Tab-separated table of C-alpha atoms in Angstrom:
chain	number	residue	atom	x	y	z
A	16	UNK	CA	-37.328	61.423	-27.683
A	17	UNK	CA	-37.465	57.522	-27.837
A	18	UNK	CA	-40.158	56.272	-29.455
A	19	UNK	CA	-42.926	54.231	-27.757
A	20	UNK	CA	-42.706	50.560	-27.536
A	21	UNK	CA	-45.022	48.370	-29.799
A	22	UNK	CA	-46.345	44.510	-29.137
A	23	UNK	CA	-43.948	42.355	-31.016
A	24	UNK	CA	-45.546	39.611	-33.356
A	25	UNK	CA	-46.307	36.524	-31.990
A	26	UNK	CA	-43.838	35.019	-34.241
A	27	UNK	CA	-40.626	36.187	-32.448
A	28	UNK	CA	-40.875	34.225	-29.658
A	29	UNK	CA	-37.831	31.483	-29.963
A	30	UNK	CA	-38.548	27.532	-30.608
A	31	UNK	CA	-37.017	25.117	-27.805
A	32	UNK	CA	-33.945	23.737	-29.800
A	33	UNK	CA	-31.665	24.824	-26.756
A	34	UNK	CA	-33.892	23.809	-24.222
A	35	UNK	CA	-34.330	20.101	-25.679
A	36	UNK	CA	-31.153	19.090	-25.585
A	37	UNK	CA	-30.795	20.723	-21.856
A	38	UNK	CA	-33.586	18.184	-21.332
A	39	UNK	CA	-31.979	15.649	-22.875
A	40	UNK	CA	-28.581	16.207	-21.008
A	41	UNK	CA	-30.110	16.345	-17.552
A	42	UNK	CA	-31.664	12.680	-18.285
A	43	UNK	CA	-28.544	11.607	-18.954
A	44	UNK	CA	-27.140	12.504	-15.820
A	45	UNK	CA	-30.136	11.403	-13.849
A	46	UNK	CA	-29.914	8.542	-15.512
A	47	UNK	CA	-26.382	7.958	-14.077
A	48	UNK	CA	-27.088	8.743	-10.595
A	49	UNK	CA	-29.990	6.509	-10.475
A	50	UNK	CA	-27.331	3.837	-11.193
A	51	UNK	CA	-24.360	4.505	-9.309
A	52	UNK	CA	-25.019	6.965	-6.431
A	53	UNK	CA	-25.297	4.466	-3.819
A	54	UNK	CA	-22.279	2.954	-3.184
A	55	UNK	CA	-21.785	0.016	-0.712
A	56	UNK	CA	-20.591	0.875	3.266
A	57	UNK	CA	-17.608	-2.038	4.077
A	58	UNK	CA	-17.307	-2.656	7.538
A	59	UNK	CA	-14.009	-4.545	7.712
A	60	UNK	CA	-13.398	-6.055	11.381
A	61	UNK	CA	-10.027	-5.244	13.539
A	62	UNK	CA	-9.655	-7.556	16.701
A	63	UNK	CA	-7.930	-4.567	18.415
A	64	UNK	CA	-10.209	-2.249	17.907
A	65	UNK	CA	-12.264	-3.705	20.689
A	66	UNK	CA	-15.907	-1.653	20.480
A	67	UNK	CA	-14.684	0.259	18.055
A	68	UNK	CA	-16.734	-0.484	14.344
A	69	UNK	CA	-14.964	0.851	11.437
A	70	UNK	CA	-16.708	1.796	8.295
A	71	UNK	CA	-15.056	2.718	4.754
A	72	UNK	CA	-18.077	3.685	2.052
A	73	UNK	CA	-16.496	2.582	-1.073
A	74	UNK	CA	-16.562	5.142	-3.386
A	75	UNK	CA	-14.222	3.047	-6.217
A	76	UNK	CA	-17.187	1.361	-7.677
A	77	UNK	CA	-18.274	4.531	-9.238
A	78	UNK	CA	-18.199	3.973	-13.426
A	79	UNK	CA	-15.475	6.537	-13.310
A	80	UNK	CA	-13.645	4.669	-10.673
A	81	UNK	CA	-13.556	7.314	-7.797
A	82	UNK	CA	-15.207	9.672	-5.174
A	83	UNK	CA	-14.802	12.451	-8.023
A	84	UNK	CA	-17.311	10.749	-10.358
A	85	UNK	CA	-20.281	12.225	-8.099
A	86	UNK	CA	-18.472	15.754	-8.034
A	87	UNK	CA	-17.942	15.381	-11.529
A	88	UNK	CA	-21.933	15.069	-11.969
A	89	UNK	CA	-23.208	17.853	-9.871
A	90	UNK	CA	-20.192	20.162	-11.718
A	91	UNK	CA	-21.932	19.029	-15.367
A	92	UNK	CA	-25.744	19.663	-13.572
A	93	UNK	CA	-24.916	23.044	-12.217
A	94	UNK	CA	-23.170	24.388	-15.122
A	95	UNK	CA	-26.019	23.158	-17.340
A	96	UNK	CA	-28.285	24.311	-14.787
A	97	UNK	CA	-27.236	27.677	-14.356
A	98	UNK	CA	-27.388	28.318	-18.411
A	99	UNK	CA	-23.230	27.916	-18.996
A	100	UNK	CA	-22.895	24.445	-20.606
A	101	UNK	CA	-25.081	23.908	-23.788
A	102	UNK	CA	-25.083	21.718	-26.992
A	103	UNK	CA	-21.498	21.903	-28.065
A	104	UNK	CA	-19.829	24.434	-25.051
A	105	UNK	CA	-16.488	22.808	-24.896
A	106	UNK	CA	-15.634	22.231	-21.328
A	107	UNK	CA	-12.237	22.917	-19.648
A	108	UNK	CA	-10.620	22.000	-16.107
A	109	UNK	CA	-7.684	22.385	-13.572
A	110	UNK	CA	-6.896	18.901	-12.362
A	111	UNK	CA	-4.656	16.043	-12.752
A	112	UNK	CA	-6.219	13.463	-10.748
A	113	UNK	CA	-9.711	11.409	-10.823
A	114	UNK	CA	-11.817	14.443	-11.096
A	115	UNK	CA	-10.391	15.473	-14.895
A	116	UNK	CA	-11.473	11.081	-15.238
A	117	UNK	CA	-14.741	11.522	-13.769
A	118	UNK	CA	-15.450	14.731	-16.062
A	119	UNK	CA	-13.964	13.514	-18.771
A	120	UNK	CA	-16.407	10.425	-18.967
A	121	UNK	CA	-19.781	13.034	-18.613
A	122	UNK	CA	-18.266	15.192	-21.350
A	123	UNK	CA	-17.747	11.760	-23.561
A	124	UNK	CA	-21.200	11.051	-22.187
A	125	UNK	CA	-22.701	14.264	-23.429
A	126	UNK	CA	-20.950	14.684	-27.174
A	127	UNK	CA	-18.931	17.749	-25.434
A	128	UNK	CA	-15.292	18.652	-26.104
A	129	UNK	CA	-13.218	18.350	-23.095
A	130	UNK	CA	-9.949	19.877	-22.078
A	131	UNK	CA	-7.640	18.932	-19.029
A	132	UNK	CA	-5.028	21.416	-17.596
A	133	UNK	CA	-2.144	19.708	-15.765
A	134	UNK	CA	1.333	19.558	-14.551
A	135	UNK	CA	3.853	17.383	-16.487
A	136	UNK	CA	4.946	15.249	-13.875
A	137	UNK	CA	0.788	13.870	-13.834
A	138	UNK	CA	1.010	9.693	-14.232
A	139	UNK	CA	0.222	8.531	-17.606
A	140	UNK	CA	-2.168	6.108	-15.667
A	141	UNK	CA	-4.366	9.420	-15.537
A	142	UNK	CA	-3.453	10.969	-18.780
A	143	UNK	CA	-4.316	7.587	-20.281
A	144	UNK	CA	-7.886	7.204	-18.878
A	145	UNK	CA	-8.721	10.808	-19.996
A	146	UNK	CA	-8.319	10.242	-23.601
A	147	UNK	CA	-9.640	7.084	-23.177
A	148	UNK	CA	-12.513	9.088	-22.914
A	149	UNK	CA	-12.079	11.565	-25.740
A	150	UNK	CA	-10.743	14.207	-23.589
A	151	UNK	CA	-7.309	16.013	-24.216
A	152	UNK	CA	-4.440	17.484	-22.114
A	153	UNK	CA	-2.586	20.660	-21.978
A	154	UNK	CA	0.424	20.453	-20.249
A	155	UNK	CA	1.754	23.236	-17.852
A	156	UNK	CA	5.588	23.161	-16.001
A	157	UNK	CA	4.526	24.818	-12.557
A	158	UNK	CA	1.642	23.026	-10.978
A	159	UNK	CA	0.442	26.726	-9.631
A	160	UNK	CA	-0.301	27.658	-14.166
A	161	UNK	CA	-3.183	25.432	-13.561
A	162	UNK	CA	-5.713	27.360	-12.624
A	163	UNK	CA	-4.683	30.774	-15.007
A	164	UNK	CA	-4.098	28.239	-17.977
A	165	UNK	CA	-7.632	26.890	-17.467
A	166	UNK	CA	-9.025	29.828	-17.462
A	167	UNK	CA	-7.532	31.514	-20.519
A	168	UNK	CA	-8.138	28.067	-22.729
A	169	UNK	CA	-11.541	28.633	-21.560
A	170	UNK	CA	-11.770	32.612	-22.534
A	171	UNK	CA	-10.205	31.492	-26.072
A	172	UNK	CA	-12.528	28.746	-26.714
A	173	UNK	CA	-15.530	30.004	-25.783
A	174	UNK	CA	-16.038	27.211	-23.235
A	175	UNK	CA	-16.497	26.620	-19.542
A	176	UNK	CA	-13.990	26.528	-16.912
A	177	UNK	CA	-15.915	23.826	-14.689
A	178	UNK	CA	-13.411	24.931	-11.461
A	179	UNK	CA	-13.905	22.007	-9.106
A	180	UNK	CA	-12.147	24.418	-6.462
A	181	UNK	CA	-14.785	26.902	-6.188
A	182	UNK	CA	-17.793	25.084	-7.070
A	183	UNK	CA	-17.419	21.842	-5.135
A	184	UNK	CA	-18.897	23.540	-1.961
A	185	UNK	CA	-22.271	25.015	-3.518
A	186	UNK	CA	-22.598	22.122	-6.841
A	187	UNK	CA	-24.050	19.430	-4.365
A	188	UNK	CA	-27.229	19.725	-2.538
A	189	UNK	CA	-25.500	19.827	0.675
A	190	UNK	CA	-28.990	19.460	2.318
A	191	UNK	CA	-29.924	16.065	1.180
A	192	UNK	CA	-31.190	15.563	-2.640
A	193	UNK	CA	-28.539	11.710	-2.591
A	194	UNK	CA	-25.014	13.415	-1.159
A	195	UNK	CA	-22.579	11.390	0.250
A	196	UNK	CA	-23.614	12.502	3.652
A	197	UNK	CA	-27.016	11.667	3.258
A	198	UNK	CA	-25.898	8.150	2.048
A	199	UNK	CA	-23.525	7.643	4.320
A	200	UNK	CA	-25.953	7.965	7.125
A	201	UNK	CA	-28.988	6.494	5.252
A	202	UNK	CA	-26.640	3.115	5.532
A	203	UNK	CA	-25.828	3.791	8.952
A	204	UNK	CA	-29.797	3.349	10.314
A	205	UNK	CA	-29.476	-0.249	10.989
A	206	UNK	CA	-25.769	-0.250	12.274
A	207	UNK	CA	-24.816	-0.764	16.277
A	208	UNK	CA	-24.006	2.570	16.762
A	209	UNK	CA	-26.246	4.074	13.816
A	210	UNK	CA	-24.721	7.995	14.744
A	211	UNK	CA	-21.063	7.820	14.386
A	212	UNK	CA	-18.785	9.002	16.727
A	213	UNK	CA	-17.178	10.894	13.884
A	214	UNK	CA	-16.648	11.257	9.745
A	215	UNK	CA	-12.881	11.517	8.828
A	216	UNK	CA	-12.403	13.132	5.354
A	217	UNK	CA	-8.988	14.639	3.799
A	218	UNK	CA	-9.393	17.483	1.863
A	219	UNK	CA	-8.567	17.998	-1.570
A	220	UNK	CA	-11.164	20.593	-3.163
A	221	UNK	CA	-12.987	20.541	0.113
A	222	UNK	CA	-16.119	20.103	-1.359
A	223	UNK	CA	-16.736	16.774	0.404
A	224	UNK	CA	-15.674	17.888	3.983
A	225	UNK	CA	-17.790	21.226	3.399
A	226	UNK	CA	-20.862	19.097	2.592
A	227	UNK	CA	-20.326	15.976	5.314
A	228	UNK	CA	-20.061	19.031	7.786
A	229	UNK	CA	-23.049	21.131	6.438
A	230	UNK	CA	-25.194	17.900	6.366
A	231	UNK	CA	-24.390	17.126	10.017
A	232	UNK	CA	-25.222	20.414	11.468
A	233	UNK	CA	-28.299	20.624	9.137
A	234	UNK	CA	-29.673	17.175	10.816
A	235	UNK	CA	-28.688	18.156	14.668
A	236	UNK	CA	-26.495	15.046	14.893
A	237	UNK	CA	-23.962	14.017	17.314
A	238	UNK	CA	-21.114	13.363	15.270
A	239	UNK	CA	-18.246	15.346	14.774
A	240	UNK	CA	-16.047	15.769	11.145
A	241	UNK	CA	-12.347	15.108	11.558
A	242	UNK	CA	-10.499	16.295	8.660
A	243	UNK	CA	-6.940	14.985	7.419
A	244	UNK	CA	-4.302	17.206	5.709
A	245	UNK	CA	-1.328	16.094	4.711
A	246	UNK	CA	2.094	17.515	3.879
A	247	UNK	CA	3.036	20.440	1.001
A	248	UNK	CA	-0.446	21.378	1.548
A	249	UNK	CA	-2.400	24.875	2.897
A	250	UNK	CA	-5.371	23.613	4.284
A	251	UNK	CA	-4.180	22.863	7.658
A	252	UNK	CA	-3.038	26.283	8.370
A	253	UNK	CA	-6.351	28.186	7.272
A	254	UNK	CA	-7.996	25.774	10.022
A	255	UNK	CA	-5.722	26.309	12.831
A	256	UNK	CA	-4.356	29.886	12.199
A	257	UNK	CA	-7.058	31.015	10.286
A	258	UNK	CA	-5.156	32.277	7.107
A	259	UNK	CA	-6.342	31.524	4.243
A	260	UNK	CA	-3.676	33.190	1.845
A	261	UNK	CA	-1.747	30.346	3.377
A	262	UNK	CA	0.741	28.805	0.386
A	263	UNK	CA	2.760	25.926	-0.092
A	264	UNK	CA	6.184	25.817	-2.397
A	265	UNK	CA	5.101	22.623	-3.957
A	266	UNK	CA	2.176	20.395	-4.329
A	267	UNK	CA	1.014	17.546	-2.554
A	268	UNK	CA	2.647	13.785	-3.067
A	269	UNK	CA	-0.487	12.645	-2.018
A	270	UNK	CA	-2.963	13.012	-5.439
A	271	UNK	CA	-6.553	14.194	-4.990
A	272	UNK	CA	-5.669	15.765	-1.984
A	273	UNK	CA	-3.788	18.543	-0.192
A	274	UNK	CA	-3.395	21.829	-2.103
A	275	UNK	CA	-0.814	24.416	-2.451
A	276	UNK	CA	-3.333	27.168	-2.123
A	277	UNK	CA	-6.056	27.215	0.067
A	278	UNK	CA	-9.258	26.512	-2.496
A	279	UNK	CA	-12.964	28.504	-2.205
A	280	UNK	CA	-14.569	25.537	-1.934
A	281	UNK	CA	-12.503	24.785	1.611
A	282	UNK	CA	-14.872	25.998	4.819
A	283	UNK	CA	-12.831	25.512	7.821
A	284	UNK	CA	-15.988	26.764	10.150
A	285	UNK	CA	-17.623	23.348	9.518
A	286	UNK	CA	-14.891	20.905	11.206
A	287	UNK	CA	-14.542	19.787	14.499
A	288	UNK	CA	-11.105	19.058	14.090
A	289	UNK	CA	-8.012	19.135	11.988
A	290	UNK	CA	-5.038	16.947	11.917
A	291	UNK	CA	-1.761	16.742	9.505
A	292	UNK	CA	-0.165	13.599	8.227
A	293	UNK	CA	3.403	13.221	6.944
A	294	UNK	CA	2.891	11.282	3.871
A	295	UNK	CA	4.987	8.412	5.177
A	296	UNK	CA	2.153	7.546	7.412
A	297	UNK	CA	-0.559	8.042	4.569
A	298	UNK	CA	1.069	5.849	2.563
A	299	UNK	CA	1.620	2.930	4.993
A	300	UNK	CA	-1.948	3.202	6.186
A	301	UNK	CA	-2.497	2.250	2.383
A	302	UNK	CA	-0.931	-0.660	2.477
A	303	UNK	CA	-2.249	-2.060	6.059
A	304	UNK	CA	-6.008	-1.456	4.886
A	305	UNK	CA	-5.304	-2.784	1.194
A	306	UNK	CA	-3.856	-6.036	2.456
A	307	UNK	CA	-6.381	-6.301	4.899
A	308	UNK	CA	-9.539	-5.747	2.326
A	309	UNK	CA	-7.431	-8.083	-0.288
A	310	UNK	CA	-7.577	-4.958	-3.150
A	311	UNK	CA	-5.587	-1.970	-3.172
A	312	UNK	CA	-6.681	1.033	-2.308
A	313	UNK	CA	-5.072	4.914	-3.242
A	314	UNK	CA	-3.367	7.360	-1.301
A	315	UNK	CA	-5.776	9.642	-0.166
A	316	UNK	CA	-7.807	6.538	1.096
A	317	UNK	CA	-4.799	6.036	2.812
A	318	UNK	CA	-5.149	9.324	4.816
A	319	UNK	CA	-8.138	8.531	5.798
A	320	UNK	CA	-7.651	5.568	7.322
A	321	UNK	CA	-4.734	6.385	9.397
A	322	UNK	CA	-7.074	9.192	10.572
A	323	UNK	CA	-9.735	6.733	11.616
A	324	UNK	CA	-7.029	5.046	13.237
A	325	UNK	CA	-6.281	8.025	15.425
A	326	UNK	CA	-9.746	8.500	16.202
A	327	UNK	CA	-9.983	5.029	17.242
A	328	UNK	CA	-7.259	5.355	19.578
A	329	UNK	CA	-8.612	8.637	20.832
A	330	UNK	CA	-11.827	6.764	22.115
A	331	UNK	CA	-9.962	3.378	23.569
A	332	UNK	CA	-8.176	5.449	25.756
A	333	UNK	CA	-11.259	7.482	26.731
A	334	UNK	CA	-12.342	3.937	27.283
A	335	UNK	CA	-15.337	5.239	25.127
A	336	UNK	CA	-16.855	3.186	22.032
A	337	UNK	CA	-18.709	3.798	19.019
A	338	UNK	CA	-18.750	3.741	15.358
A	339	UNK	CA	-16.025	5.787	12.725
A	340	UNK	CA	-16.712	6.573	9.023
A	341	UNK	CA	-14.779	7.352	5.983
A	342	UNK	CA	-14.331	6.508	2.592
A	343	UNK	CA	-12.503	5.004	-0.137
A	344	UNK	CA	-11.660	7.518	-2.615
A	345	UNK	CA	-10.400	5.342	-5.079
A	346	UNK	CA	-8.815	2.008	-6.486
A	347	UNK	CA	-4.713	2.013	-5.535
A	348	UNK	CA	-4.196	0.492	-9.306
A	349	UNK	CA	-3.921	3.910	-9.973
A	350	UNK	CA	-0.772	4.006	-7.933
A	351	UNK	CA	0.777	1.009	-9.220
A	352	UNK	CA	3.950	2.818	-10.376
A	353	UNK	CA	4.367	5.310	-7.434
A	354	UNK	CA	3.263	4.290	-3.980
A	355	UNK	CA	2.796	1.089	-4.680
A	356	UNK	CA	6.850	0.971	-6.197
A	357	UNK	CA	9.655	0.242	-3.335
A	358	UNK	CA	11.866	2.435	-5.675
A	359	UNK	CA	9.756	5.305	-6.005
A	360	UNK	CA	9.488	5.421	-2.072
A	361	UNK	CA	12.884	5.158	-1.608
A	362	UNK	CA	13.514	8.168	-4.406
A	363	UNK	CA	11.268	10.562	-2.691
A	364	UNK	CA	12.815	9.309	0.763
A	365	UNK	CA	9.282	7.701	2.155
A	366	UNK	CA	9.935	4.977	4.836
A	367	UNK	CA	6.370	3.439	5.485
A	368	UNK	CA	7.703	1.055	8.007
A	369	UNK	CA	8.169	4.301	10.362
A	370	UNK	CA	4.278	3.800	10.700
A	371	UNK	CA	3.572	0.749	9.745
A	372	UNK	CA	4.214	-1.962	12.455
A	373	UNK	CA	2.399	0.912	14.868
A	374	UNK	CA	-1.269	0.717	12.966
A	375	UNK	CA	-0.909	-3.475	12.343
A	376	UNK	CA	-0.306	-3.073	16.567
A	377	UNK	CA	-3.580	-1.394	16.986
A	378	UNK	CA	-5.938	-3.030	14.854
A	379	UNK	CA	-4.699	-6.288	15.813
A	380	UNK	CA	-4.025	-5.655	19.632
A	381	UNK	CA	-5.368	-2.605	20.401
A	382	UNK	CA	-1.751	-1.333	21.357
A	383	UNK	CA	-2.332	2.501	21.200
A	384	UNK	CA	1.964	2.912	21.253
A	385	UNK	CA	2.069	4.781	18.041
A	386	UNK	CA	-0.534	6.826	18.573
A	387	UNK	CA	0.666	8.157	21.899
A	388	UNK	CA	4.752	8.868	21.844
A	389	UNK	CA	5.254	12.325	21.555
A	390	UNK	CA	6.934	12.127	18.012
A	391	UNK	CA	3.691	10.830	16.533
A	392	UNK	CA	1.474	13.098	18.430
A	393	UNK	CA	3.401	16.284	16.801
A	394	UNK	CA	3.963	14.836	13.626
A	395	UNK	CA	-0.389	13.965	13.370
A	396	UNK	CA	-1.259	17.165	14.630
């Protein structure tokens, strides 16, 4: 028979050591956002693009350099939040790219150990900035090891596995509470066309798309979220067949976005449209914006833009007008030794000027050519 419960002593009760440096954690990240949430909106001006007003929200001047800083954040306030990063937890992550910078910097930030799992082949541009900020890297051969290797450094730790590639979708307030959508179209009140016609994102967790498209149905607006995909990646095929145990036999050329698998955090039921990019065209849409903003921008930026671009052609010959938004993910010194190198194009057999002269033609005539022969149409869709 089990004995009766008594009243504990009042003295059991635990003191607040955990709690106060929760407290003191969240501050810091508050603290943060306060000063870098709000990035500026560039609205660079194309003669061609007659009615047509382009705007890039520049998401480089984060401290951590990139669009990842602010996923970085709501990974650290979530985890912390939901009671599985305290004083000490060491922290662990599958990525190569800006977001192992960006979390790297709030684990430096916080006085937490920090572990990055990543291929081999990852730049030591990126390798370098991560232990620039304390954090370490644990190499793996096949890029597909990096999400099992995370998790088992994690298990022998006793750490977190922060998994960008589930978590992206639900970290961030996709309601309001200073997300990129909310910013985004905060900025856009006083703007000619203060709705835009659309958002163009690519996707690399698909955390941003997921919340950009959340945020517009959530505010009934009339703008529509045009997501880019490029090549060696599975994204495109969960949107338009609706498979997501789509896989690709490599990983994307393009860093920060494109995936081999299709990720959690991807929700296909929020865009309006999909369209995939051979990388060629990615890349040359790099160059055209970065010598026309006099700084270089990275690939994934470069996506973007050439997906503007389409949707700017789309509307010319609707003879419609309006605004376009998307952003700069982050600064092309990144890139200086791979798409910015002639012989590191020509080694993975990339010939920008296939694209090229065909976007300089329609922002600076509004010659739609490119954008309508039928080998551009199947190789962008």
């Amino acid at each position: 028979m089990t004995a009766a419960p008594t009243i504990p002593p009042l003295d059991t009760l635990p003191g607040n050591v955990d709690r106060a440096w929760v407290r003191q954690a969240i501050a810091l990240l508050e603290g943060d956002g306060r000063r870098s949430a709000d990035t500026h909106l560039v609205n660079p001006v194309f003669p061609g693009l007659k009615g047509i007003s382009i705007y890039l929200k520049d998401e480089s001047t984060h401290p951590t350099g990139s669009l990842k800083h602010r996923l970085a954040r709501s990974l650290f306030l979530y985890g912390i939040c939901n009671g599985a990063i305290r004083e000490g937890t060491p922290l662990v992550e599958a990525s190569s790219g800006s977001t192992a910078v960006s979390e790297a910097y709030f684990a430096h930030l916080l006085r937490l150990p920090f572990i990055a799992v990543m291929p081999k082949s990852t730049s030591r541009q990126k390798v370098a900035a991560i232990e620039r900020f304390g954090g370490h890297c644990h190499y793996v051969d096949d890029p597909a090891e990096i999400y099992d290797a995370a998790m088992r450094i994690a298990a022998e730790t006793g750490g977190h596995y922060l998994d960008q590639f589930t978590y992206a979708e639900r970290a961030t307030d996709w309601r309001g509470n200073n997300n990129i959508a909310e910013s985004i179209f905060a900025q856009m009140q006083a703007e000619s066309h203060p709705v835009p016609r659309w958002v163009v994102m690519s996707a690399g967790t698909g955390g941003t798309s997921a919340t950009i498209g959340r945020y517009i149905r959530y505010r009934n607006l009339d703008t529509r979220l045009l997501v880019v995909d490029v090549e060696y990646s599975a994204f495109f095929d969960a949107y338009s067949q609706g498979d997501r145990s789509a896989r690709c036999e490599r990983g994307s050329r393009i860093e920060g976005i494109g995936r081999p698998r299709v990720e959690p955090s991807f929700l296909p039921d929020v865009i309006d449209h999909m369209i995939k990019l051979p990388d060629a065209a990615s890349i040359a849409a790099m160059h055209v914006l970065s010598e026309r903003l006099f700084r270089r921008v990275g690939g994934s930026t470069g996506a973007n833009f050439f997906g503007l671009c389409f949707a700017a052609a789309a509307l010319m010959k609707a003879g419609e007008e309006g605004s376009l938004v998307s952003l700069i993910c982050d600064s092309g010194d990144r890139y200086a030794a791979t798409y910015y190198d002639p012989d590191w194009l020509a080694a993975n057999r990339i010939d920008i000027d296939v694209y090229r002269p065909g976007i300089e033609a329609l922002l600076d005539r509004g010659d739609l050519g490119l954008f309508e022969t039928a080998d551009a149409a199947a190789a962008a869709v």
